[in-house]
PDB file of C-alpha atoms and ligand atoms in Angstrom:
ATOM      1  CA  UNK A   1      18.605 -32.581  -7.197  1.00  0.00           C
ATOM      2  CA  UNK A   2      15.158 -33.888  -8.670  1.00  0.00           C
ATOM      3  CA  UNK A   3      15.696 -37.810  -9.219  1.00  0.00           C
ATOM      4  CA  UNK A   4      13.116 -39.235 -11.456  1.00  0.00           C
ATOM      5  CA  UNK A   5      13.001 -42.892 -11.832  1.00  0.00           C
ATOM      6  CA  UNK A   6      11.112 -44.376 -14.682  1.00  0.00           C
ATOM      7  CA  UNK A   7       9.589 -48.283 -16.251  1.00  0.00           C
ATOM      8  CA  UNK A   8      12.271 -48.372 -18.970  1.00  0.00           C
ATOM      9  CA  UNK A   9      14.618 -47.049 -21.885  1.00  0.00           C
ATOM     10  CA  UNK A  10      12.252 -45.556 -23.435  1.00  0.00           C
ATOM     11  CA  UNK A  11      10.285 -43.627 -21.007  1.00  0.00           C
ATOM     12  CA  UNK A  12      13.034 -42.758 -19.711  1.00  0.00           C
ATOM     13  CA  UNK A  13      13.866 -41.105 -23.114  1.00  0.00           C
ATOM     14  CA  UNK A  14      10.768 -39.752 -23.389  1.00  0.00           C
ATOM     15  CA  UNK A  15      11.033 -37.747 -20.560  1.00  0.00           C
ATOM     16  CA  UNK A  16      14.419 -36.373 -21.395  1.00  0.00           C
ATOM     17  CA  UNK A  17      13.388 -35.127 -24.871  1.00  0.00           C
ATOM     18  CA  UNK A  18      10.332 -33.554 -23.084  1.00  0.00           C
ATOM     19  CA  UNK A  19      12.181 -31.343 -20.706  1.00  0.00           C
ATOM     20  CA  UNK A  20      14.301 -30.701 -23.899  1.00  0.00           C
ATOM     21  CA  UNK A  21      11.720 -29.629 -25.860  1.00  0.00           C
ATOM     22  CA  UNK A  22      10.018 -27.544 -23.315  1.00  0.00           C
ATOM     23  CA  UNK A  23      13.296 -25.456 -23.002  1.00  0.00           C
ATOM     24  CA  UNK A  24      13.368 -25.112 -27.246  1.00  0.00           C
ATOM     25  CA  UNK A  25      10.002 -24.045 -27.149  1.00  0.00           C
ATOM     26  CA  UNK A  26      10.614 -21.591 -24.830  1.00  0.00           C
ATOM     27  CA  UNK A  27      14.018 -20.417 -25.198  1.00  0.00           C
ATOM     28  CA  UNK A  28      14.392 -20.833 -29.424  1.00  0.00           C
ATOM     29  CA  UNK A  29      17.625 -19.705 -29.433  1.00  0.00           C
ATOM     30  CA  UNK A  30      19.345 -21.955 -26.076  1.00  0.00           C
ATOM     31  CA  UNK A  31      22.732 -23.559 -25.939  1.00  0.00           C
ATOM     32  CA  UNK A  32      22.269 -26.868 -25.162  1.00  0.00           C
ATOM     33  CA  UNK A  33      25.489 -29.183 -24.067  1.00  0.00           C
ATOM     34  CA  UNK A  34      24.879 -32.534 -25.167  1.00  0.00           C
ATOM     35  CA  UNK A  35      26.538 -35.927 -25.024  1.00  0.00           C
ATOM     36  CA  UNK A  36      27.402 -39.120 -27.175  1.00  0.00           C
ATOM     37  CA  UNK A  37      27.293 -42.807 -26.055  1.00  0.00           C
ATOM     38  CA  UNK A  38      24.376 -45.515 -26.093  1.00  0.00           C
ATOM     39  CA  UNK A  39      22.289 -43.329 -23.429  1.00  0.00           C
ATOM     40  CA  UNK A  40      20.917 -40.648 -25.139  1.00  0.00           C
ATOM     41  CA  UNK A  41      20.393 -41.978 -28.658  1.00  0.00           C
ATOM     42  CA  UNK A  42      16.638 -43.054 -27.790  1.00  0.00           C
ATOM     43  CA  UNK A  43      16.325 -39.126 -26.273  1.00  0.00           C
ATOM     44  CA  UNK A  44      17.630 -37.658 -29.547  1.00  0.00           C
ATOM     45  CA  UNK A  45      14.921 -40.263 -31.376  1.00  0.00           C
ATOM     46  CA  UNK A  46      12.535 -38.442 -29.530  1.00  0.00           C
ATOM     47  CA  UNK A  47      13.486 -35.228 -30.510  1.00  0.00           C
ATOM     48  CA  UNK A  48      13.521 -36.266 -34.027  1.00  0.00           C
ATOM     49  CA  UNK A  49      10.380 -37.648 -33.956  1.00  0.00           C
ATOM     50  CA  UNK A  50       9.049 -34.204 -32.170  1.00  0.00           C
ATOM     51  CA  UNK A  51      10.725 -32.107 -34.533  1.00  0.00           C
ATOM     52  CA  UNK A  52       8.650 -34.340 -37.865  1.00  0.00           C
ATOM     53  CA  UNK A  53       5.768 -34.600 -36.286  1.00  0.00           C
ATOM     54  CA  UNK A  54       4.522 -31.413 -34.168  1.00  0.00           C
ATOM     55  CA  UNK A  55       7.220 -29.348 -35.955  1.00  0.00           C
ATOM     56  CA  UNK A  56       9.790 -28.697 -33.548  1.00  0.00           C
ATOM     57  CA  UNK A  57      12.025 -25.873 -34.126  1.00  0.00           C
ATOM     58  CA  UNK A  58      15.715 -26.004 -33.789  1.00  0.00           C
ATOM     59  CA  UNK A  59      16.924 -23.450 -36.571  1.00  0.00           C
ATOM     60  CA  UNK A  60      18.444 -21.083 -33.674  1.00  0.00           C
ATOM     61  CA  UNK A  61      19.545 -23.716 -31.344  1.00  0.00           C
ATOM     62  CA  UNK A  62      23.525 -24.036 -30.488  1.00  0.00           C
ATOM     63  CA  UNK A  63      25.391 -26.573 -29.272  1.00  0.00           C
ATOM     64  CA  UNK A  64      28.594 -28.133 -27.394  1.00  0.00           C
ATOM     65  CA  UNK A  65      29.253 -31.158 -27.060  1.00  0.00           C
ATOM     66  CA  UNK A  66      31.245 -32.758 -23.833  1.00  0.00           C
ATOM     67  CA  UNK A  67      34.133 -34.489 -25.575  1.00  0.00           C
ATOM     68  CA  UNK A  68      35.871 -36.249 -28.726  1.00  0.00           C
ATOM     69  CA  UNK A  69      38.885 -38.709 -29.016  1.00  0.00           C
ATOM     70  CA  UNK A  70      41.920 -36.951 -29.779  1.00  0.00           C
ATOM     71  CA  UNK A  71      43.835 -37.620 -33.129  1.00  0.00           C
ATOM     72  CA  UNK A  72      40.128 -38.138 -35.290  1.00  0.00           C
ATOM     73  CA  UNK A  73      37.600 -35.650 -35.741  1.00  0.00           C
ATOM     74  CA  UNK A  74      35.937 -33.782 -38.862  1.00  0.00           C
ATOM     75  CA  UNK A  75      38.286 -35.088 -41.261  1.00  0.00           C
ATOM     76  CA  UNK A  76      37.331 -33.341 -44.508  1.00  0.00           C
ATOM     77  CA  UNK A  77      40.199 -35.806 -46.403  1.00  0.00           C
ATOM     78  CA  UNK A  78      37.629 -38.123 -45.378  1.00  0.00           C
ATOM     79  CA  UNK A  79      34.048 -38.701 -46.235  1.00  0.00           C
ATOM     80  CA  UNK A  80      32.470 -36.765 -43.471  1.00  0.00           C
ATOM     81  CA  UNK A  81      31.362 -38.853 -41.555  1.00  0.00           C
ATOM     82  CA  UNK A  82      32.857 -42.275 -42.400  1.00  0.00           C
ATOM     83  CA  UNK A  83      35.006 -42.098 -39.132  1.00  0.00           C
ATOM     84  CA  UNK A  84      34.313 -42.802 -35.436  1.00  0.00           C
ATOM     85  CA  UNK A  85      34.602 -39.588 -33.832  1.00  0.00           C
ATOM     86  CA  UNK A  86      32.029 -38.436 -31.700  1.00  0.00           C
ATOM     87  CA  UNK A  87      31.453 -35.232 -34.713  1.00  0.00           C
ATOM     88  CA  UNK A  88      30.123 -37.844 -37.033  1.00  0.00           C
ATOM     89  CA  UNK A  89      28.074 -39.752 -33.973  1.00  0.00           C
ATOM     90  CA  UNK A  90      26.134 -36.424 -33.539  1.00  0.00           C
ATOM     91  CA  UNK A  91      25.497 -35.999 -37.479  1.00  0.00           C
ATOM     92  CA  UNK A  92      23.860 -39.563 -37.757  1.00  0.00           C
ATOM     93  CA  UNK A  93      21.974 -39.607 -34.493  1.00  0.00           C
ATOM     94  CA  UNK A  94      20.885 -36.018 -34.244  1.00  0.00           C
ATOM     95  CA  UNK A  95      21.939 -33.112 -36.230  1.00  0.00           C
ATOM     96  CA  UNK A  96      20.976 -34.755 -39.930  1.00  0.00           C
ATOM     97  CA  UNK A  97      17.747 -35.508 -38.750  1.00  0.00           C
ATOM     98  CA  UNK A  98      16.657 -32.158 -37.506  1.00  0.00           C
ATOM     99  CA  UNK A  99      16.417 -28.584 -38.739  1.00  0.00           C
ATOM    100  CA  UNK A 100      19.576 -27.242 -37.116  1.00  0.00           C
ATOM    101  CA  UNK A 101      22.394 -25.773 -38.805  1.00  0.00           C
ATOM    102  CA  UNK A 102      25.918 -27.759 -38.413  1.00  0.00           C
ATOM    103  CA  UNK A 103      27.131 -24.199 -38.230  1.00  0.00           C
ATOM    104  CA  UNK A 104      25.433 -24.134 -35.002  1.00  0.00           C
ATOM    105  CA  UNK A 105      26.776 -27.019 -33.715  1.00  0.00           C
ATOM    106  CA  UNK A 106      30.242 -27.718 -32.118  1.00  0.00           C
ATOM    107  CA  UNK A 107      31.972 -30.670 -30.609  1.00  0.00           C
ATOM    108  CA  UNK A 108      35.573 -30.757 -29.711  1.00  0.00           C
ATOM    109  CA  UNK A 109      38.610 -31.085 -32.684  1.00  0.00           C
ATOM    110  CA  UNK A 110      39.935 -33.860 -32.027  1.00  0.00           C
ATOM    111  CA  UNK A 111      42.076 -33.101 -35.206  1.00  0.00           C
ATOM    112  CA  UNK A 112      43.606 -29.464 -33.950  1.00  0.00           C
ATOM    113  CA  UNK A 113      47.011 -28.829 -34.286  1.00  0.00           C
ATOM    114  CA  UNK A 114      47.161 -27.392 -31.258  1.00  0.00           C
ATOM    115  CA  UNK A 115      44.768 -29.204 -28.745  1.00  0.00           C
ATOM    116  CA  UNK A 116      45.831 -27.358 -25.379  1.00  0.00           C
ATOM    117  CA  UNK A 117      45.246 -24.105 -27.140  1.00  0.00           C
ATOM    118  CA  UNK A 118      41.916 -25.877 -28.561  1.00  0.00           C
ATOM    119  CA  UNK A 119      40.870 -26.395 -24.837  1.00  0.00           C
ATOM    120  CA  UNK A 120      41.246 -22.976 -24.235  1.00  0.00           C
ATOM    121  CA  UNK A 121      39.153 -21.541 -27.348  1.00  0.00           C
ATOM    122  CA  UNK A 122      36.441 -23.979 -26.633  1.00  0.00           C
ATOM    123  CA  UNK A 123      35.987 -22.731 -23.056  1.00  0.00           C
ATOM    124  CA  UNK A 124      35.977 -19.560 -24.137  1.00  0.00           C
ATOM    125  CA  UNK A 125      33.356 -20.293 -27.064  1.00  0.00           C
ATOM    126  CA  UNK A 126      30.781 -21.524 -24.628  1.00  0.00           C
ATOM    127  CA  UNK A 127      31.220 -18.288 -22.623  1.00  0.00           C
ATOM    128  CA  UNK A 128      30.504 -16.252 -25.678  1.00  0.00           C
ATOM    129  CA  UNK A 129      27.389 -18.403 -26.326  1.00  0.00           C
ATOM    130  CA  UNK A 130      26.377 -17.067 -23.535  1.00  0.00           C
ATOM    131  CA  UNK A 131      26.788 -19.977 -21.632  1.00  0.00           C
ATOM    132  CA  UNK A 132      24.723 -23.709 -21.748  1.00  0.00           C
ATOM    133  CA  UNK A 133      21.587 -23.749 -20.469  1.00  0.00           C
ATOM    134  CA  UNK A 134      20.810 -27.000 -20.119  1.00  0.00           C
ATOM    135  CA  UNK A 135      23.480 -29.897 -20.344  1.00  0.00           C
ATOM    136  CA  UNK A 136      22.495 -33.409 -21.146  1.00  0.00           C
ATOM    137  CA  UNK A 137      24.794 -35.762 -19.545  1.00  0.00           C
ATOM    138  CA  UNK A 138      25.168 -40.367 -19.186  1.00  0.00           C
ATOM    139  CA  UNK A 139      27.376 -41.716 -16.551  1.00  0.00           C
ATOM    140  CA  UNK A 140      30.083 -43.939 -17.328  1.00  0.00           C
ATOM    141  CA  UNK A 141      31.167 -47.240 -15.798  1.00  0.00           C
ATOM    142  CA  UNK A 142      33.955 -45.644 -13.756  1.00  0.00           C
ATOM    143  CA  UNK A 143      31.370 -42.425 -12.866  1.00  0.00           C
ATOM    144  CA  UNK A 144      32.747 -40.389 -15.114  1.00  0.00           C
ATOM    145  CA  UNK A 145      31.235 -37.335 -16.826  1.00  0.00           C
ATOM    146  CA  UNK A 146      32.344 -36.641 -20.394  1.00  0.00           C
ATOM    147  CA  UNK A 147      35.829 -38.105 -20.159  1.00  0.00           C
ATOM    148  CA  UNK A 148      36.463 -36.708 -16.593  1.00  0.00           C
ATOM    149  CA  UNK A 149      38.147 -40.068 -15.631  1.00  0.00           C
ATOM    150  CA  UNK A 150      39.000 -41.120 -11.358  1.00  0.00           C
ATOM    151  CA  UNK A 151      40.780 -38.478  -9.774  1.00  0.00           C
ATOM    152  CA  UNK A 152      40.278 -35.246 -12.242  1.00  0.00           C
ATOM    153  CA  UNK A 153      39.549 -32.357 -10.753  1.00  0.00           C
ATOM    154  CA  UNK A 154      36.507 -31.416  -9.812  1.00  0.00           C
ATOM    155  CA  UNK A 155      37.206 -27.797 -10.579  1.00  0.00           C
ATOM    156  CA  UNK A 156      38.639 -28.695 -14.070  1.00  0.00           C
ATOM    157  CA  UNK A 157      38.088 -26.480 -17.358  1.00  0.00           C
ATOM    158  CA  UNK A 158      38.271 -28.314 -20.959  1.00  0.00           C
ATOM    159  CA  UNK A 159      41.513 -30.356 -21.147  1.00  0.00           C
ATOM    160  CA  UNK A 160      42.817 -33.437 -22.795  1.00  0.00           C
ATOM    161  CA  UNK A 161      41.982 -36.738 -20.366  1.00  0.00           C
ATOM    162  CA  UNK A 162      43.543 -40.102 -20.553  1.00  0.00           C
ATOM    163  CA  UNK A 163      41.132 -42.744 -20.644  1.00  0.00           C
ATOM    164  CA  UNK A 164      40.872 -45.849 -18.444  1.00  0.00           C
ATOM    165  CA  UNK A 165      40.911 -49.148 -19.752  1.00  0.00           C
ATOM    166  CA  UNK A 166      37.308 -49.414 -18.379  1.00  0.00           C
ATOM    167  CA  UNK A 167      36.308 -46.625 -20.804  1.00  0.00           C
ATOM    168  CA  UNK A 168      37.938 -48.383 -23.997  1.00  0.00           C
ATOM    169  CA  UNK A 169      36.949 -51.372 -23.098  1.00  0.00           C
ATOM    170  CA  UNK A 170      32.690 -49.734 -23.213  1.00  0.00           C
ATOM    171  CA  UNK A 171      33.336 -48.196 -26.175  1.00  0.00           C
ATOM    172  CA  UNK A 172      35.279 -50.462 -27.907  1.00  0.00           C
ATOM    173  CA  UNK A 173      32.108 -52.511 -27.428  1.00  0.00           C
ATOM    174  CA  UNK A 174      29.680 -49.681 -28.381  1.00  0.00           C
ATOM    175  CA  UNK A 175      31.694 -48.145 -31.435  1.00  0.00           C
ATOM    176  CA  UNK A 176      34.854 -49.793 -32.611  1.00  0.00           C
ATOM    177  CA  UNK A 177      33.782 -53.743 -32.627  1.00  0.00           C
ATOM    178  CA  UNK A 178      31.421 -53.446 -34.927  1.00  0.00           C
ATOM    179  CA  UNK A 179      33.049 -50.979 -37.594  1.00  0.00           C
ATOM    180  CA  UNK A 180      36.172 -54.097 -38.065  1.00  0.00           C
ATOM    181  CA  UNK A 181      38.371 -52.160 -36.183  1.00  0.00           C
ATOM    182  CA  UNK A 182      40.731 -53.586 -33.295  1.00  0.00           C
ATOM    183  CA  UNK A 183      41.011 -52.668 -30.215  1.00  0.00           C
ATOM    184  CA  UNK A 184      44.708 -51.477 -30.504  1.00  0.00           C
ATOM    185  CA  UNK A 185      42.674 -48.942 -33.264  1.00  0.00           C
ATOM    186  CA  UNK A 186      41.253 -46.965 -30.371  1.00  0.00           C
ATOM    187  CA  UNK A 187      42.569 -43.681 -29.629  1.00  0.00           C
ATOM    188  CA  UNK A 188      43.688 -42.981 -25.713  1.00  0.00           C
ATOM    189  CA  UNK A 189      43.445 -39.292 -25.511  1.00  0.00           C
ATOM    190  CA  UNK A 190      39.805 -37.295 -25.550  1.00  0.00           C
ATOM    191  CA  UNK A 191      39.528 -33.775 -25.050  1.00  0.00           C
ATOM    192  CA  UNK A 192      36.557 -32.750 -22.467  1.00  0.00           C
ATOM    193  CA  UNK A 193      35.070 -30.250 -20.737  1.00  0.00           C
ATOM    194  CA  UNK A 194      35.937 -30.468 -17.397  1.00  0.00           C
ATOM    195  CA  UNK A 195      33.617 -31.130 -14.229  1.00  0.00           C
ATOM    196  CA  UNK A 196      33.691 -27.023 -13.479  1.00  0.00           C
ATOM    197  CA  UNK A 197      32.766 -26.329 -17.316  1.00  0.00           C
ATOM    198  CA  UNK A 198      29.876 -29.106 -16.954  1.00  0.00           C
ATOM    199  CA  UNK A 199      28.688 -27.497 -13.312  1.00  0.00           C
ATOM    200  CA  UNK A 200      28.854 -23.882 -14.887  1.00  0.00           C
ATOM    201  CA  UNK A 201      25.375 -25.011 -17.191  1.00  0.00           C
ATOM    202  CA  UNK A 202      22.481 -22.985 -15.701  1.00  0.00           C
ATOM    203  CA  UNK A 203      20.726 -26.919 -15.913  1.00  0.00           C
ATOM    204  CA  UNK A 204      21.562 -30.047 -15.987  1.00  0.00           C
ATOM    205  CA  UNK A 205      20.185 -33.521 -16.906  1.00  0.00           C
ATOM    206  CA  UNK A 206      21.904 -36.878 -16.322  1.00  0.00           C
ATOM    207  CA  UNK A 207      20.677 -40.002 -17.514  1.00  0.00           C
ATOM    208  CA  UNK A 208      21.351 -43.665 -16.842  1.00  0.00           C
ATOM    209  CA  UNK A 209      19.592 -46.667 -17.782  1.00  0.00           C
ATOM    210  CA  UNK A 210      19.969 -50.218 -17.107  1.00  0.00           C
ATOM    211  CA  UNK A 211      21.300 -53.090 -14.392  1.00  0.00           C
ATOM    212  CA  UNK A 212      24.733 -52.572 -15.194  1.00  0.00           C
ATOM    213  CA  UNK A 213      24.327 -48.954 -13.954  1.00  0.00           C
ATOM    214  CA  UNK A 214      23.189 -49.142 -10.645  1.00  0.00           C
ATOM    215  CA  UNK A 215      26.141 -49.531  -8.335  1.00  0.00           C
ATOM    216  CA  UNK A 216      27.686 -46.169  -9.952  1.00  0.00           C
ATOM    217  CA  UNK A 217      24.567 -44.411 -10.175  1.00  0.00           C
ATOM    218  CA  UNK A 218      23.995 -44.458  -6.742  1.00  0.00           C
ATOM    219  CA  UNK A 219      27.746 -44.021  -5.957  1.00  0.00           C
ATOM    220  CA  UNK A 220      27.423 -40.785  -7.953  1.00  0.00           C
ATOM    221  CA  UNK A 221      23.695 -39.955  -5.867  1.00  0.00           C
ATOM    222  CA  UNK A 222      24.221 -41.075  -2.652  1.00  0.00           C
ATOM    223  CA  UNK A 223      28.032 -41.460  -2.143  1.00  0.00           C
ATOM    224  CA  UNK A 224      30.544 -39.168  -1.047  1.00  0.00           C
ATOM    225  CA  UNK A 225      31.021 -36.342  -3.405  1.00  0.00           C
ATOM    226  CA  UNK A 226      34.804 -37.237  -4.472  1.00  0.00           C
ATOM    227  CA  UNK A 227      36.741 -36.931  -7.735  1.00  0.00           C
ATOM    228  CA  UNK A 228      37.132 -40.644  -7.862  1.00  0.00           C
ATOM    229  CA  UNK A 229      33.446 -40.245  -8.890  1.00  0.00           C
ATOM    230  CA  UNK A 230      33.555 -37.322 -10.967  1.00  0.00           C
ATOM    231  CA  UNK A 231      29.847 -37.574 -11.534  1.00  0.00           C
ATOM    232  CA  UNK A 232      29.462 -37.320  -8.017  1.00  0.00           C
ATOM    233  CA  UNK A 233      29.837 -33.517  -8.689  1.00  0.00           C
ATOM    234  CA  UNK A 234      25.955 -33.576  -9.527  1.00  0.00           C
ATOM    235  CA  UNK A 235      25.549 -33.530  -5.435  1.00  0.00           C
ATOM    236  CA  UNK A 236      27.128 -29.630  -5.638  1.00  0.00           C
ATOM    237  CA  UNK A 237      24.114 -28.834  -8.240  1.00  0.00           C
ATOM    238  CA  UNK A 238      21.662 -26.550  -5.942  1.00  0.00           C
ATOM    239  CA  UNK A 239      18.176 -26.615  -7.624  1.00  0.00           C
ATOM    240  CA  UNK A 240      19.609 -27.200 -11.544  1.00  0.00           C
ATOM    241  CA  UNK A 241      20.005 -31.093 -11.889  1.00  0.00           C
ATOM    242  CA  UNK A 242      17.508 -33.353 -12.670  1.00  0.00           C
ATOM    243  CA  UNK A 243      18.594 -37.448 -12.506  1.00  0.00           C
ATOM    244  CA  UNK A 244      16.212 -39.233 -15.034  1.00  0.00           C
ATOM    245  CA  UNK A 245      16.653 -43.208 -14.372  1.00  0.00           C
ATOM    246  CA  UNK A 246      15.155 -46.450 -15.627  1.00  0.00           C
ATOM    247  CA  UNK A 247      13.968 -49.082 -12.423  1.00  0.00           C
ATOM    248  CA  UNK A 248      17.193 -50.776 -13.090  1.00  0.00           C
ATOM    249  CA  UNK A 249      19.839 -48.493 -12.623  1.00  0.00           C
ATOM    250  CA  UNK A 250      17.928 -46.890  -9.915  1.00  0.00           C
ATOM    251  CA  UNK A 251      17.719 -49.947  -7.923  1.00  0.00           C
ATOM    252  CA  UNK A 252      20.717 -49.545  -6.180  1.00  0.00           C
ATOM    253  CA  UNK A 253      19.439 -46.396  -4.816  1.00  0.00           C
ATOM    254  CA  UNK A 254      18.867 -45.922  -1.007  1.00  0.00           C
ATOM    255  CA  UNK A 255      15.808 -43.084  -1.076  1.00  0.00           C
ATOM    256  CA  UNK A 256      14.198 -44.230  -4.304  1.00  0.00           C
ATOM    257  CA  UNK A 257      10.874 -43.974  -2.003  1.00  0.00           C
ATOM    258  CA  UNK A 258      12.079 -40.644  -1.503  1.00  0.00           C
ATOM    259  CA  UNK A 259      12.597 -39.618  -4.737  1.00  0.00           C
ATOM    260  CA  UNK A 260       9.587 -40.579  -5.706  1.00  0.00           C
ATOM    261  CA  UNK A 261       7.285 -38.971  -3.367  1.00  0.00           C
ATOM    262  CA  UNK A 262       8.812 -35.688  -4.500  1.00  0.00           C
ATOM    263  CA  UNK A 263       8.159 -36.123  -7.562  1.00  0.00           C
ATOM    264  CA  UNK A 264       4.650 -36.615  -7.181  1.00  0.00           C
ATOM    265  CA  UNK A 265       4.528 -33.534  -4.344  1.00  0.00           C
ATOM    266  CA  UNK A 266       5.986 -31.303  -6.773  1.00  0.00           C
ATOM    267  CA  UNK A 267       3.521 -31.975  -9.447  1.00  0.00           C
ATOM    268  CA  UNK A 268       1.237 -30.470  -6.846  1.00  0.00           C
ATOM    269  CA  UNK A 269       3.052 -27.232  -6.459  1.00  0.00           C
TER     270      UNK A 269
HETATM  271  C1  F6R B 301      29.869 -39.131 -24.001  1.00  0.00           C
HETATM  272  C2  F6R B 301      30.229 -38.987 -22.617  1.00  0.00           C
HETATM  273  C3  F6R B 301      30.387 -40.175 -21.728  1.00  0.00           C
HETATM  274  C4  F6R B 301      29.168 -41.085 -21.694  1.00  0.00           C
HETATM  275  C5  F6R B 301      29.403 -42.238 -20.740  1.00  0.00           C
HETATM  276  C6  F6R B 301      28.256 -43.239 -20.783  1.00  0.00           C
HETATM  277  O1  F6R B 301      29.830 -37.870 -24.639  1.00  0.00           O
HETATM  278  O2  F6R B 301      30.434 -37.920 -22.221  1.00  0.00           O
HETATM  279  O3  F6R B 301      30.657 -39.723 -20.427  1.00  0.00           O
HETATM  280  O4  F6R B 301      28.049 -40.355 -21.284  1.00  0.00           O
HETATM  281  O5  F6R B 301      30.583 -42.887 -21.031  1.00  0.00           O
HETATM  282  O6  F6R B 301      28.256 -43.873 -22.013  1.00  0.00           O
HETATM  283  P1  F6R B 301      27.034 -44.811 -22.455  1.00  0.00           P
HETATM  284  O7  F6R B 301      25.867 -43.903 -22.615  1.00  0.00           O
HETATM  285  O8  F6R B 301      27.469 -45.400 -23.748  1.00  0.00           O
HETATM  286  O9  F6R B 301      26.843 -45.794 -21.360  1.00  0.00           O
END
């Protein structure tokens, strides 16, 4: 695991969308796994600003997404995207702004009829992708990954998580508040991929940023691997997971010195 610990938000975005970019450049066609929440809307910035300005190409790019609430989704009774759901977070942060088809894109029904057998399908669509190659993923207050909440397996597939009142209380704050809606609004169910789906991407990028951070980022880094931490999972990553970090969630960290010099021996190599 490469740990790279950066000034701020925004370089720490900047590097993201960099390693990002280097894999569209070089791979036109990738699967990339991608995530929602306040972390990695200043990434997806960048790669709007790189696909405007030096023409970055994402016409043959696919992607998953880790999770969506359960019971709201692509409503088409609705004016797509007038809702909440993670489907119409993706359209206004990323996928309107860039050249990708929505075709190409897929995040989790949280409208199917049949969710369990939704779970199933979606596993089996990433397989058929050909796998992800390179999953972008936050942390969440309670170290989870996607909505892997304390205690779910660490060998779990796509399934339908209930969330913690830690989790609805952070994205109450982050989405509901400020659309008027209450917090009794907020569904309780997601559907995610599970820790094993997340650990099956041939790479993997995690990203956390600020003070509030720090005591679960280095739980996930430096504690014991445990599925009371699912992102703690990132320690069973051999050579495919890179940690990008502002100074202030990395503070917490034990071998930041560490982590550091590596960085700087490896740009030798
Ligand atoms: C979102 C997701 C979540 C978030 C996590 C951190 O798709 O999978 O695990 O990454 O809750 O959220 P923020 O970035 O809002 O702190």
């Amino acid at each position: 695991m490469d740990v790279l610990i950066r000034a701020d938000y925004d370089q720490m975005s900047k590097t993201a969308a960099s390693r990002i970019a280097d894999l569209v450049r070089k791979k036109p066609d990738c699967v990339l796994g991608l995530a929602t929440g306040g972390t990695p809307i200043g990434t997806y910035k960048e790669l709007i600003r790189m696909h405007r300005e030096e023409g970055l190409d994402f016409s043959k790019v696919r992607t998953f997404n880790l999770d969506e609430y359960l019971g709201i989704g692509r409503d088409l009774d609705k004016p797509y995207p007038q809702d909440q759901s993670y489907a119409r977070f993706m359209y206004e942060e990323l996928f309107k702004s860039i050249n990708i088809p929505l075709k190409n894109t897929r995040v989790p029904d949280g409208l199917s009829k049949d969710p369990e057998a939704f779970c199933v399908e979606y596993e089996e669509a990433i397989r058929a992708a050909g796998g992800v190659d390179l999953q972008l993923l936050g942390i969440g207050g309670d170290g989870h990954w996607a909505f892997n909440e304390p205690g779910t397996s660490l060998a779990s597939k796509t399934h339908i998580e209930a969330l913690t009142r830690q989790t609805l209380d952070d994205n109450y704050e982050l989405f509901y508040k400020g659309a008027g809606f209450s917090r009794d609004d907020m569904p309780h169910f997601a559907i995610t991929m599970g820790i094993g789906t997340i650990l099956s991407a041939k790479s993997l990028i995690m990203l956390a940023n600020g003070k509030k951070k720090a005591g679960v980022v280095s739980a996930a880094l430096e504690g014991p691997i445990t599925s009371q931490v699912t992102s703690s999972a990132i320690q069973m990553c051999a050579g495919k997971a890179t940690v990008i970090l502002d100074e202030e969630a990395a503070s917490s960290l034990r071998n930041i010195e560490f982590y550091q010099h590596k960085e700087k021996l490896k740009a030798t190599l």
